Amino acid sequence: MVAPLVGILALQGGVLEHAAHLRAQGAEVREVRTPAGLEGLDALVLPGGESTTMTLGIAREGLADPLRAFAASGRPLMATCAGLILLDRTHLDVLPIDCERNAFGRQIRSFEGDVAVAGIDGPPHHGVFIRAPKVVAHDDDVEVLATVDDAVVGVRRGSVEGYAFHPELTDDGRIHAAFVARVRA
Amino acid sequence: MRDESTPRVKTGLAEMLRGGVIMDVIDAEQAKIAEAAGATAVMALERVPSDIRRDGGVARMSDPQMIREIQAAVTIPVMAKARIGHFAEAQILEALEVDYIDESEVLTPADEANHIDKWEFEVPFVCGATNLGEALRRIAEGACMIRSKGEAGTGDVVEAVRHIRSIRGDIKRLAGMDGGELATAAKNHQAPLELVRWVAANGKLPVPLFSAGGIATPADAALMMQLGAESVFVGSGIFKSEDPQTRAERVVMATTHFNDPAKVLEASTGLGRAMDSLEARKLPEDQLLAGRGW
């Protein structure tokens, strides 16, 4: 069986950790910095980092339309933290959601804690939230995958999923495993 | 159940800053320019290193009012510097809720024997290092990010290169050693054996390794990234240049595309004059900042 080829947007941010998880699930990984880098991918990850920096990089490289086209193609797309912000209505407008940045406060309020994720069996995922955003509004066709207190921190619509936390910073490979399984399906 | 300020989330922020540029800024206006140019974070300080060099005297933590104004002006992380060993300055910066504290040799050291016990703090720390032993001593004290020191405020990248090559070279050498040799290496590096063993097994530091000190051009940033830095700090290099906004944007671009010479060429073209520079090797011993801390 041919290994699926998964791209990671690598303008800046936590690329290495996603790459390690994806490889552990048998995927091949390509770092994406230009529109040409999106060609031939089976799936894409938008990693954590600084959403302002990534947004400027997307504009500089002419990546906004190619990224929207990728999302619309139905190929799986996973976003974490800053990547989730990029999906919202005021950024790439890939999902009908609104995000609040740094919704839990500055770095001193960054935290880790258990979070149940829909579709992930077994014990709760141990979420790592770093200057994390939350989803403050979403259309009805967006499925909520995870919440912390009352805050929406995981969403999916069709082939696109986003998390406010960082599964890539944990040893829990279940979220990446499920993602790669969808790529193979 | 929430656990705040764990080593995981402290180091995690450093990991999210990878592949980016952290810029020194002295006021809210510069902070906004840095953010609009694509900086991943700003370092708030009263005087950039080249001015500290020029002015002489004791360099201290910045005025909290200025740091507050910068925090209000941008949404990217705001870092600030405390003097080596000056834990009271660090306590003030923590009360301000800065996102990272830099225990920095650019300021005048407050303690000639001890660095800050960084485990005591909820806000994470970055520290400078010139070699592997120094990096591991800082990590043992609780630093969650290491930056090679370079020679700040010179615009001369030679010391940054020396330090990153030294750190990366020593990491590679550890990988080939057996248990007995690692014990000797720990002694020679004056670093905890447990950390030396971890580095040998994993081929990297347990926290991100960034680079600082003398980076003035997009090419300098690309050089440091190719040498193994995971991000770069640019101090005087941006706002002491002729066209700070353009230079800031281009250093960001070169840091992203450090392995793509055509992109670094594009980033290097039409920049205007770089900062006024000093050749690090010609500086008198008492003006070298990298020797502060141990």
CSV table of C-alpha atoms in Angstrom, one decimal:
chain,number,residue,atom,x,y,z
A,1,MET,CA,0.0,0.0,0.0
A,2,VAL,CA,1.4,3.4,-1.0
A,3,ALA,CA,1.9,5.8,1.9
A,4,PRO,CA,-0.3,8.8,1.7
A,5,LEU,CA,1.5,12.1,1.2
A,6,VAL,CA,0.5,14.7,3.8
A,7,GLY,CA,1.6,18.4,3.5
A,8,ILE,CA,2.3,20.6,6.5
A,9,LEU,CA,2.1,24.4,6.0
A,10,ALA,CA,5.6,25.4,7.1
A,11,LEU,CA,5.7,29.1,6.9
A,12,GLN,CA,6.4,29.1,10.6
A,13,GLY,CA,5.4,27.2,13.7
A,14,GLY,CA,5.1,23.7,15.2
A,15,VAL,CA,5.8,21.7,12.1
A,16,LEU,CA,8.2,19.0,13.4
A,17,GLU,CA,5.8,17.5,15.9
A,18,HIS,CA,3.0,17.1,13.4
A,19,ALA,CA,5.6,15.5,11.0
A,20,ALA,CA,6.6,13.0,13.7
A,21,HIS,CA,3.0,12.0,14.4
A,22,LEU,CA,2.1,11.7,10.7
A,23,ARG,CA,5.2,9.5,10.0
A,24,ALA,CA,4.4,7.3,13.0
A,25,GLN,CA,1.0,6.6,11.2
A,26,GLY,CA,2.8,5.6,8.0
A,27,ALA,CA,2.3,8.9,6.1
A,28,GLU,CA,4.9,10.6,4.0
A,29,VAL,CA,5.4,14.3,4.9
A,30,ARG,CA,6.1,17.4,2.8
A,31,GLU,CA,6.7,20.9,4.2
A,32,VAL,CA,4.7,23.4,2.2
A,33,ARG,CA,5.9,27.0,1.8
A,34,THR,CA,4.6,27.9,-1.7
A,35,PRO,CA,1.5,27.1,-3.9
A,36,ALA,CA,3.6,24.6,-5.8
A,37,GLY,CA,4.1,22.6,-2.6
A,38,LEU,CA,0.4,21.8,-2.5
A,39,GLU,CA,0.4,19.9,-5.7
A,40,GLY,CA,-0.1,16.1,-5.4
A,41,LEU,CA,-0.9,16.1,-1.7
A,42,ASP,CA,-3.4,13.6,-0.3
A,43,ALA,CA,-4.1,15.8,2.9
A,44,LEU,CA,-2.9,18.9,4.6
A,45,VAL,CA,-2.1,20.1,8.1
A,46,LEU,CA,-2.2,23.7,9.2
A,47,PRO,CA,0.0,23.7,12.4
A,48,GLY,CA,0.2,25.9,15.5
A,49,GLY,CA,2.3,29.0,15.6
A,50,GLU,CA,1.5,32.7,15.3
A,51,SER,CA,-1.6,33.2,13.2
A,52,THR,CA,-0.6,36.8,12.4
A,53,THR,CA,2.8,35.7,11.0
A,54,MET,CA,1.2,32.8,9.0
A,55,THR,CA,-1.5,35.1,7.6
A,56,LEU,CA,1.1,37.5,6.3
A,57,GLY,CA,3.1,34.7,4.9
A,58,ILE,CA,0.0,33.3,3.1
A,59,ALA,CA,-0.5,36.7,1.5
A,60,ARG,CA,3.1,37.1,0.6
A,61,GLU,CA,3.3,33.6,-1.1
A,62,GLY,CA,-0.1,33.9,-2.8
A,63,LEU,CA,-1.3,30.8,-0.8
A,64,ALA,CA,-4.8,32.0,0.2
A,65,ASP,CA,-6.7,30.8,-2.9
A,66,PRO,CA,-4.7,27.6,-3.3
A,67,LEU,CA,-5.4,26.7,0.4
A,68,ARG,CA,-9.2,27.4,-0.1
A,69,ALA,CA,-9.2,25.3,-3.2
A,70,PHE,CA,-7.4,22.5,-1.3
A,71,ALA,CA,-10.0,22.6,1.4
A,72,ALA,CA,-12.9,22.6,-1.1
A,73,SER,CA,-11.4,19.6,-2.9
A,74,GLY,CA,-12.6,17.3,-0.1
A,75,ARG,CA,-9.1,16.1,0.8
A,76,PRO,CA,-8.7,15.8,4.6
A,77,LEU,CA,-7.4,19.0,6.3
A,78,MET,CA,-6.5,19.2,10.0
A,79,ALA,CA,-5.7,22.5,11.8
A,80,THR,CA,-4.4,23.0,15.3
A,81,CYS,CA,-4.3,26.2,17.3
A,82,ALA,CA,-3.2,29.0,15.0
A,83,GLY,CA,-4.2,26.8,12.1
A,84,LEU,CA,-7.8,26.7,13.5
A,85,ILE,CA,-7.8,30.6,13.5
A,86,LEU,CA,-6.7,30.5,9.8
A,87,LEU,CA,-9.8,28.5,9.0
A,88,ASP,CA,-12.3,31.1,10.4
A,89,ARG,CA,-14.4,33.6,8.6
A,90,THR,CA,-12.0,36.5,9.0
A,91,HIS,CA,-9.0,34.6,7.7
A,92,LEU,CA,-9.2,32.0,5.0
A,93,ASP,CA,-13.0,31.5,5.5
A,94,VAL,CA,-12.8,27.8,5.0
A,95,LEU,CA,-15.2,27.1,7.9
A,96,PRO,CA,-18.2,29.2,8.9
A,97,ILE,CA,-16.7,29.8,12.4
A,98,ASP,CA,-15.5,32.8,14.4
A,99,CYS,CA,-12.4,32.4,16.6
A,100,GLU,CA,-11.3,34.5,19.5
A,101,ARG,CA,-7.5,34.6,19.7
A,102,ASN,CA,-5.7,34.1,23.0
A,103,ALA,CA,-9.1,33.3,24.5
A,104,PHE,CA,-7.8,31.9,27.7
A,105,GLY,CA,-5.3,34.7,28.3
A,106,ARG,CA,-1.6,35.3,28.0
A,107,GLN,CA,1.1,32.6,28.2
A,108,ILE,CA,0.9,32.5,32.0
A,109,ARG,CA,-2.7,31.1,31.6
A,110,SER,CA,-1.6,28.4,29.1
A,111,PHE,CA,-2.6,25.0,30.5
A,112,GLU,CA,-3.0,21.3,29.9
A,113,GLY,CA,-6.0,19.3,30.8
A,114,ASP,CA,-8.2,16.4,29.7
A,115,VAL,CA,-10.6,17.0,26.9
A,116,ALA,CA,-13.1,14.5,25.4
A,117,VAL,CA,-12.9,14.5,21.6
A,118,ALA,CA,-15.8,13.1,19.6
A,119,GLY,CA,-14.9,10.0,17.6
A,120,ILE,CA,-11.8,9.3,19.7
A,121,ASP,CA,-12.4,6.2,21.7
A,122,GLY,CA,-10.9,5.4,25.1
A,123,PRO,CA,-9.8,7.8,27.8
A,124,PRO,CA,-10.0,11.6,27.2
A,125,HIS,CA,-7.2,13.2,25.2
A,126,HIS,CA,-4.8,15.2,27.3
A,127,GLY,CA,-5.1,18.7,25.7
A,128,VAL,CA,-2.2,21.1,25.6
A,129,PHE,CA,-3.5,24.7,25.2
A,130,ILE,CA,-1.0,27.4,24.5
A,131,ARG,CA,-2.3,31.0,24.2
A,132,ALA,CA,-5.1,29.0,22.7
A,133,PRO,CA,-8.1,30.3,20.7
A,134,LYS,CA,-11.7,29.2,21.1
A,135,VAL,CA,-14.6,29.0,18.6
A,136,VAL,CA,-17.1,31.6,19.7
A,137,ALA,CA,-19.6,31.2,16.9
A,138,HIS,CA,-20.3,28.6,14.2
A,139,ASP,CA,-23.0,27.7,11.7
A,140,ASP,CA,-25.3,24.8,12.3
A,141,ASP,CA,-23.5,22.5,9.8
A,142,VAL,CA,-20.3,22.7,11.9
A,143,GLU,CA,-20.0,19.7,14.2
A,144,VAL,CA,-18.6,20.4,17.7
A,145,LEU,CA,-15.9,17.8,18.5
A,146,ALA,CA,-14.7,19.1,21.8
A,147,THR,CA,-15.4,21.6,24.5
A,148,VAL,CA,-13.5,22.9,27.6
A,149,ASP,CA,-15.9,24.2,30.2
A,150,ASP,CA,-18.3,26.0,27.8
A,151,ALA,CA,-15.7,26.8,25.2
A,152,VAL,CA,-15.8,25.1,21.8
A,153,VAL,CA,-12.2,23.8,21.1
A,154,GLY,CA,-12.7,21.3,18.4
A,155,VAL,CA,-14.9,21.4,15.2
A,156,ARG,CA,-15.4,19.6,11.9
A,157,ARG,CA,-17.3,20.1,8.7
A,158,GLY,CA,-16.9,17.5,6.0
A,159,SER,CA,-13.2,16.8,5.4
A,160,VAL,CA,-12.0,19.8,7.5
A,161,GLU,CA,-11.3,19.5,11.2
A,162,GLY,CA,-9.7,22.0,13.6
A,163,TYR,CA,-8.6,22.0,17.3
A,164,ALA,CA,-7.7,24.8,19.6
A,165,PHE,CA,-5.2,22.6,21.4
A,166,HIS,CA,-2.0,20.7,20.3
A,167,PRO,CA,-2.4,16.9,19.9
A,168,GLU,CA,1.0,17.0,18.2
A,169,LEU,CA,2.7,18.1,21.5
A,170,THR,CA,1.5,15.0,23.3
A,171,ASP,CA,2.3,11.2,23.1
A,172,ASP,CA,-1.3,10.5,22.2
A,173,GLY,CA,-1.4,9.6,18.5
A,174,ARG,CA,-5.1,8.8,18.3
A,175,ILE,CA,-6.2,12.1,16.6
A,176,HIS,CA,-3.4,11.8,14.0
A,177,ALA,CA,-4.2,8.1,13.5
A,178,ALA,CA,-7.9,8.9,12.8
A,179,PHE,CA,-6.8,11.7,10.4
A,180,VAL,CA,-4.5,9.4,8.5
A,181,ALA,CA,-7.2,6.7,8.4
A,182,ARG,CA,-9.5,9.2,6.7
A,183,VAL,CA,-6.8,10.0,4.2
A,184,ARG,CA,-6.4,6.3,3.3
A,185,ALA,CA,-10.2,5.8,3.1
B,1,MET,CA,-9.0,20.0,35.7
B,2,ARG,CA,-6.5,22.5,34.4
B,3,ASP,CA,-2.7,22.6,35.1
B,4,GLU,CA,-1.2,25.9,34.2
B,5,SER,CA,2.5,26.8,33.6
B,6,THR,CA,3.7,23.1,33.3
B,7,PRO,CA,7.0,22.4,31.5
B,8,ARG,CA,4.9,21.1,28.6
B,9,VAL,CA,3.1,24.5,28.0
B,10,LYS,CA,6.2,26.6,28.8
B,11,THR,CA,8.4,24.7,26.2
B,12,GLY,CA,5.3,24.5,23.9
B,13,LEU,CA,5.2,28.2,23.3
B,14,ALA,CA,8.9,28.1,22.3
B,15,GLU,CA,8.0,25.3,19.9
B,16,MET,CA,5.3,27.3,18.3
B,17,LEU,CA,7.7,30.2,17.7
B,18,ARG,CA,9.9,28.0,15.5
B,19,GLY,CA,10.8,29.2,12.0
B,20,GLY,CA,10.1,32.8,12.9
B,21,VAL,CA,11.7,36.0,13.9
B,22,ILE,CA,11.6,37.7,17.3
B,23,MET,CA,12.3,41.4,17.1
B,24,ASP,CA,13.7,43.9,19.6
B,25,VAL,CA,11.4,46.9,20.0
B,26,ILE,CA,11.6,50.0,22.2
B,27,ASP,CA,8.0,51.3,22.0
B,28,ALA,CA,4.5,50.5,20.8
B,29,GLU,CA,5.0,52.0,17.4
B,30,GLN,CA,8.0,49.7,16.7
B,31,ALA,CA,6.1,46.8,18.1
B,32,LYS,CA,3.3,47.4,15.6
B,33,ILE,CA,5.7,47.6,12.7
B,34,ALA,CA,7.3,44.3,13.8
B,35,GLU,CA,3.9,42.6,14.1
B,36,ALA,CA,2.8,43.9,10.6
B,37,ALA,CA,6.1,42.6,9.1
B,38,GLY,CA,5.5,39.1,10.4
B,39,ALA,CA,7.5,38.9,13.7
B,40,THR,CA,6.4,35.9,15.8
B,41,ALA,CA,7.1,37.8,19.0
B,42,VAL,CA,8.6,41.1,20.2
B,43,MET,CA,11.3,41.7,22.8
B,44,ALA,CA,10.4,44.8,24.7
B,45,LEU,CA,13.4,46.8,25.9
B,46,GLU,CA,14.3,50.4,26.5
B,47,ARG,CA,17.5,50.5,24.4
B,48,VAL,CA,18.5,48.1,21.7
B,49,PRO,CA,21.9,46.5,22.3
B,50,SER,CA,23.8,48.8,20.0
B,51,ASP,CA,22.6,51.8,22.0
B,52,ILE,CA,23.4,50.0,25.3
B,53,ARG,CA,26.9,49.6,23.9
B,54,ARG,CA,27.2,53.2,22.9
B,55,ASP,CA,25.7,54.7,26.1
B,56,GLY,CA,27.5,52.5,28.6
B,57,GLY,CA,26.4,52.5,32.2
B,58,VAL,CA,24.2,49.9,33.9
B,59,ALA,CA,21.5,48.4,31.7
B,60,ARG,CA,18.4,47.3,33.6
B,61,MET,CA,14.9,45.9,33.1
B,62,SER,CA,12.7,48.2,31.0
B,63,ASP,CA,10.1,50.6,32.5
B,64,PRO,CA,6.9,48.5,33.1
B,65,GLN,CA,4.8,51.3,31.6
B,66,MET,CA,6.6,50.9,28.3
B,67,ILE,CA,6.1,47.1,28.4
B,68,ARG,CA,2.4,47.5,29.1
B,69,GLU,CA,2.0,49.9,26.1
B,70,ILE,CA,3.7,47.3,23.9
B,71,GLN,CA,1.4,44.5,25.3
B,72,ALA,CA,-1.6,46.7,24.5
B,73,ALA,CA,-0.4,47.4,21.0
B,74,VAL,CA,0.1,43.9,19.7
B,75,THR,CA,-1.5,40.4,19.9
B,76,ILE,CA,1.7,38.4,19.3
B,77,PRO,CA,3.7,37.3,22.4
B,78,VAL,CA,5.7,40.0,24.2
B,79,MET,CA,9.0,39.1,25.9
B,80,ALA,CA,11.1,41.2,28.1
B,81,LYS,CA,14.6,41.1,29.6
B,82,ALA,CA,15.7,40.7,33.2
B,83,ARG,CA,19.3,41.0,34.4
B,84,ILE,CA,21.2,37.8,35.0
B,85,GLY,CA,20.4,36.7,38.6
B,86,HIS,CA,18.0,39.6,39.2
B,87,PHE,CA,15.0,37.5,40.3
B,88,ALA,CA,13.1,40.6,41.6
B,89,GLU,CA,13.1,42.1,38.0
B,90,ALA,CA,11.8,38.7,36.8
B,91,GLN,CA,9.1,38.8,39.5
B,92,ILE,CA,8.0,42.2,38.2
B,93,LEU,CA,7.9,40.9,34.6
B,94,GLU,CA,5.9,37.9,35.7
B,95,ALA,CA,3.4,40.2,37.5
B,96,LEU,CA,3.2,42.1,34.2
B,97,GLU,CA,2.3,38.7,32.5
B,98,VAL,CA,4.9,39.0,29.8
B,99,ASP,CA,4.9,35.8,27.7
B,100,TYR,CA,8.6,35.0,28.0
B,101,ILE,CA,11.4,36.4,30.3
B,102,ASP,CA,14.9,36.7,28.8
B,103,GLU,CA,17.5,36.4,31.5
B,104,SER,CA,19.9,38.3,29.3
B,105,GLU,CA,23.6,39.1,29.1
B,106,VAL,CA,22.7,42.2,27.2
B,107,LEU,CA,21.7,43.8,30.5
B,108,THR,CA,24.3,44.3,33.2
B,109,PRO,CA,24.4,41.2,35.4
B,110,ALA,CA,23.0,41.6,38.9
B,111,ASP,CA,24.6,38.5,40.4
B,112,GLU,CA,28.1,37.3,39.6
B,113,ALA,CA,27.6,33.8,41.0
B,114,ASN,CA,24.0,32.7,40.5
B,115,HIS,CA,21.5,32.8,37.7
B,116,ILE,CA,17.8,33.0,38.5
B,117,ASP,CA,16.1,29.8,39.8
B,118,LYS,CA,13.7,29.7,36.8
B,119,TRP,CA,11.7,26.7,38.2
B,120,GLU,CA,10.2,29.2,40.7
B,121,PHE,CA,8.4,31.1,38.0
B,122,GLU,CA,5.1,30.4,36.1
B,123,VAL,CA,6.3,32.5,33.1
B,124,PRO,CA,8.8,30.6,30.9
B,125,PHE,CA,12.4,31.8,30.5
B,126,VAL,CA,14.8,32.0,27.6
B,127,CYS,CA,18.6,32.2,28.3
B,128,GLY,CA,21.6,32.7,26.2
B,129,ALA,CA,24.5,30.2,25.8
B,130,THR,CA,27.8,30.1,24.0
B,131,ASN,CA,28.3,26.4,24.3
B,132,LEU,CA,26.6,23.1,25.2
B,133,GLY,CA,27.5,23.1,28.9
B,134,GLU,CA,26.2,26.6,29.4
B,135,ALA,CA,23.0,25.7,27.6
B,136,LEU,CA,22.4,22.6,29.8
B,137,ARG,CA,23.2,24.5,33.0
B,138,ARG,CA,20.5,27.0,32.0
B,139,ILE,CA,18.0,24.2,31.2
B,140,ALA,CA,18.8,22.6,34.6
B,141,GLU,CA,17.9,25.9,36.2
B,142,GLY,CA,14.5,25.8,34.3
B,143,ALA,CA,15.1,27.6,31.0
B,144,CYS,CA,12.5,26.5,28.4
B,145,MET,CA,14.3,28.0,25.3
B,146,ILE,CA,18.0,28.5,24.6
B,147,ARG,CA,19.4,31.1,22.2
B,148,SER,CA,23.0,31.2,21.1
B,149,LYS,CA,24.3,34.5,22.5
B,150,GLY,CA,26.3,35.8,19.6
B,151,GLU,CA,27.6,39.3,20.2
B,152,ALA,CA,24.6,41.6,20.5
B,153,GLY,CA,24.6,45.1,19.1
B,154,THR,CA,27.4,44.6,16.6
B,155,GLY,CA,25.7,43.6,13.4
B,156,ASP,CA,28.6,41.0,13.1
B,157,VAL,CA,27.2,37.4,12.9
B,158,VAL,CA,30.6,35.7,13.5
B,159,GLU,CA,30.0,35.1,17.2
B,160,ALA,CA,26.4,33.7,16.6
B,161,VAL,CA,28.0,31.3,14.1
B,162,ARG,CA,30.7,30.3,16.6
B,163,HIS,CA,28.2,29.6,19.3
B,164,ILE,CA,25.6,27.6,17.3
B,165,ARG,CA,28.4,25.6,15.7
B,166,SER,CA,29.8,24.9,19.1
B,167,ILE,CA,26.5,23.8,20.6
B,168,ARG,CA,25.4,21.7,17.6
B,169,GLY,CA,28.9,20.2,17.2
B,170,ASP,CA,29.1,19.1,20.9
B,171,ILE,CA,25.6,17.6,20.6
B,172,LYS,CA,26.8,15.5,17.6
B,173,ARG,CA,29.9,14.4,19.5
B,174,LEU,CA,27.8,13.2,22.5
B,175,ALA,CA,25.8,10.9,20.2
B,176,GLY,CA,28.9,8.8,19.5
B,177,MET,CA,29.8,8.3,23.2
B,178,ASP,CA,29.3,5.3,25.5
B,179,GLY,CA,28.1,5.6,29.1
B,180,GLY,CA,31.5,6.1,30.7
B,181,GLU,CA,32.4,8.7,28.1
B,182,LEU,CA,29.1,10.6,28.7
B,183,ALA,CA,29.9,10.8,32.4
B,184,THR,CA,33.3,12.4,31.6
B,185,ALA,CA,31.6,14.7,29.1
B,186,ALA,CA,29.1,15.8,31.7
B,187,LYS,CA,32.0,16.6,34.0
B,188,ASN,CA,33.9,18.5,31.2
B,189,HIS,CA,30.7,20.4,30.2
B,190,GLN,CA,29.9,21.1,33.9
B,191,ALA,CA,26.4,19.9,33.1
B,192,PRO,CA,24.1,17.4,34.8
B,193,LEU,CA,24.7,13.9,33.6
B,194,GLU,CA,21.0,13.2,33.2
B,195,LEU,CA,20.7,16.0,30.7
B,196,VAL,CA,23.9,15.0,28.9
B,197,ARG,CA,22.4,11.5,28.5
B,198,TRP,CA,19.1,12.9,27.2
B,199,VAL,CA,20.9,15.0,24.6
B,200,ALA,CA,23.1,12.0,23.5
B,201,ALA,CA,20.1,9.8,23.1
B,202,ASN,CA,17.9,12.4,21.2
B,203,GLY,CA,20.5,14.3,19.2
B,204,LYS,CA,19.1,17.7,20.3
B,205,LEU,CA,18.5,19.9,23.3
B,206,PRO,CA,15.3,19.1,25.3
B,207,VAL,CA,14.1,22.7,24.5
B,208,PRO,CA,14.2,24.7,21.2
B,209,LEU,CA,17.5,26.2,20.2
B,210,PHE,CA,17.2,29.7,18.7
B,211,SER,CA,19.9,32.1,17.6
B,212,ALA,CA,20.7,35.7,18.5
B,213,GLY,CA,23.4,38.3,18.5
B,214,GLY,CA,24.6,40.1,15.4
B,215,ILE,CA,22.0,39.0,12.9
B,216,ALA,CA,21.5,42.0,10.6
B,217,THR,CA,20.5,40.7,7.1
B,218,PRO,CA,18.1,38.2,5.5
B,219,ALA,CA,21.2,36.2,4.5
B,220,ASP,CA,22.4,36.2,8.2
B,221,ALA,CA,19.0,34.7,9.2
B,222,ALA,CA,19.2,32.0,6.4
B,223,LEU,CA,22.8,31.2,7.5
B,224,MET,CA,21.8,30.7,11.2
B,225,MET,CA,18.8,28.6,10.2
B,226,GLN,CA,20.9,26.4,7.9
B,227,LEU,CA,23.3,25.9,10.8
B,228,GLY,CA,20.5,24.5,12.9
B,229,ALA,CA,18.9,27.4,14.7
B,230,GLU,CA,15.2,26.9,14.9
B,231,SER,CA,14.3,30.6,14.9
B,232,VAL,CA,16.2,33.9,15.1
B,233,PHE,CA,16.2,36.9,17.4
B,234,VAL,CA,17.0,40.2,15.6
B,235,GLY,CA,17.9,43.1,18.0
B,236,SER,CA,19.5,46.2,16.6
B,237,GLY,CA,19.5,44.8,13.1
B,238,ILE,CA,16.0,45.9,12.2
B,239,PHE,CA,15.3,49.3,13.8
B,240,LYS,CA,18.8,50.6,13.4
B,241,SER,CA,18.7,50.0,9.6
B,242,GLU,CA,17.7,52.5,7.0
B,243,ASP,CA,14.3,50.9,6.2
B,244,PRO,CA,13.1,48.9,9.2
B,245,GLN,CA,9.8,47.8,7.9
B,246,THR,CA,11.2,46.4,4.7
B,247,ARG,CA,14.1,44.8,6.4
B,248,ALA,CA,11.8,43.2,9.0
B,249,GLU,CA,9.6,41.7,6.3
B,250,ARG,CA,12.6,40.4,4.4
B,251,VAL,CA,14.3,38.8,7.4
B,252,VAL,CA,11.0,37.0,8.1
B,253,MET,CA,10.8,35.8,4.5
B,254,ALA,CA,14.4,34.6,4.5
B,255,THR,CA,13.8,32.7,7.8
B,256,THR,CA,10.8,30.9,6.3
B,257,HIS,CA,12.7,30.1,3.1
B,258,PHE,CA,16.1,29.6,4.5
B,259,ASN,CA,16.8,26.6,2.3
B,260,ASP,CA,15.6,28.3,-1.0
B,261,PRO,CA,18.4,30.5,-2.3
B,262,ALA,CA,16.1,32.1,-5.0
B,263,LYS,CA,13.7,33.3,-2.2
B,264,VAL,CA,16.6,34.5,0.0
B,265,LEU,CA,18.0,36.4,-3.0
B,266,GLU,CA,14.6,38.0,-3.4
B,267,ALA,CA,14.5,38.8,0.3
B,268,SER,CA,18.0,40.4,0.1
B,269,THR,CA,17.3,42.7,-2.8
B,270,GLY,CA,16.6,46.4,-2.4
B,271,LEU,CA,16.9,46.6,1.4
B,272,GLY,CA,18.6,49.9,2.0
B,273,ARG,CA,21.5,50.3,4.4
B,274,ALA,CA,22.1,47.8,7.2
B,275,MET,CA,22.7,49.0,10.7
B,276,ASP,CA,26.1,50.6,11.5
B,277,SER,CA,28.2,47.7,12.6
B,278,LEU,CA,31.2,46.8,14.8
B,279,GLU,CA,33.6,44.0,14.1
B,280,ALA,CA,33.2,41.7,17.1
B,281,ARG,CA,36.8,40.6,17.1
B,282,LYS,CA,38.1,44.1,17.4
B,283,LEU,CA,36.0,44.9,20.5
B,284,PRO,CA,38.0,45.2,23.8
B,285,GLU,CA,37.4,42.4,26.2
B,286,ASP,CA,35.5,44.5,28.7
B,287,GLN,CA,32.9,45.4,26.0
B,288,LEU,CA,32.0,41.8,25.1
B,289,LEU,CA,28.5,40.8,26.3
B,290,ALA,CA,28.7,37.1,25.5
B,291,GLY,CA,31.2,36.5,28.4
B,292,ARG,CA,28.5,37.5,30.9
B,293,GLY,CA,26.9,34.5,32.5
B,294,TRP,CA,28.8,31.2,32.7
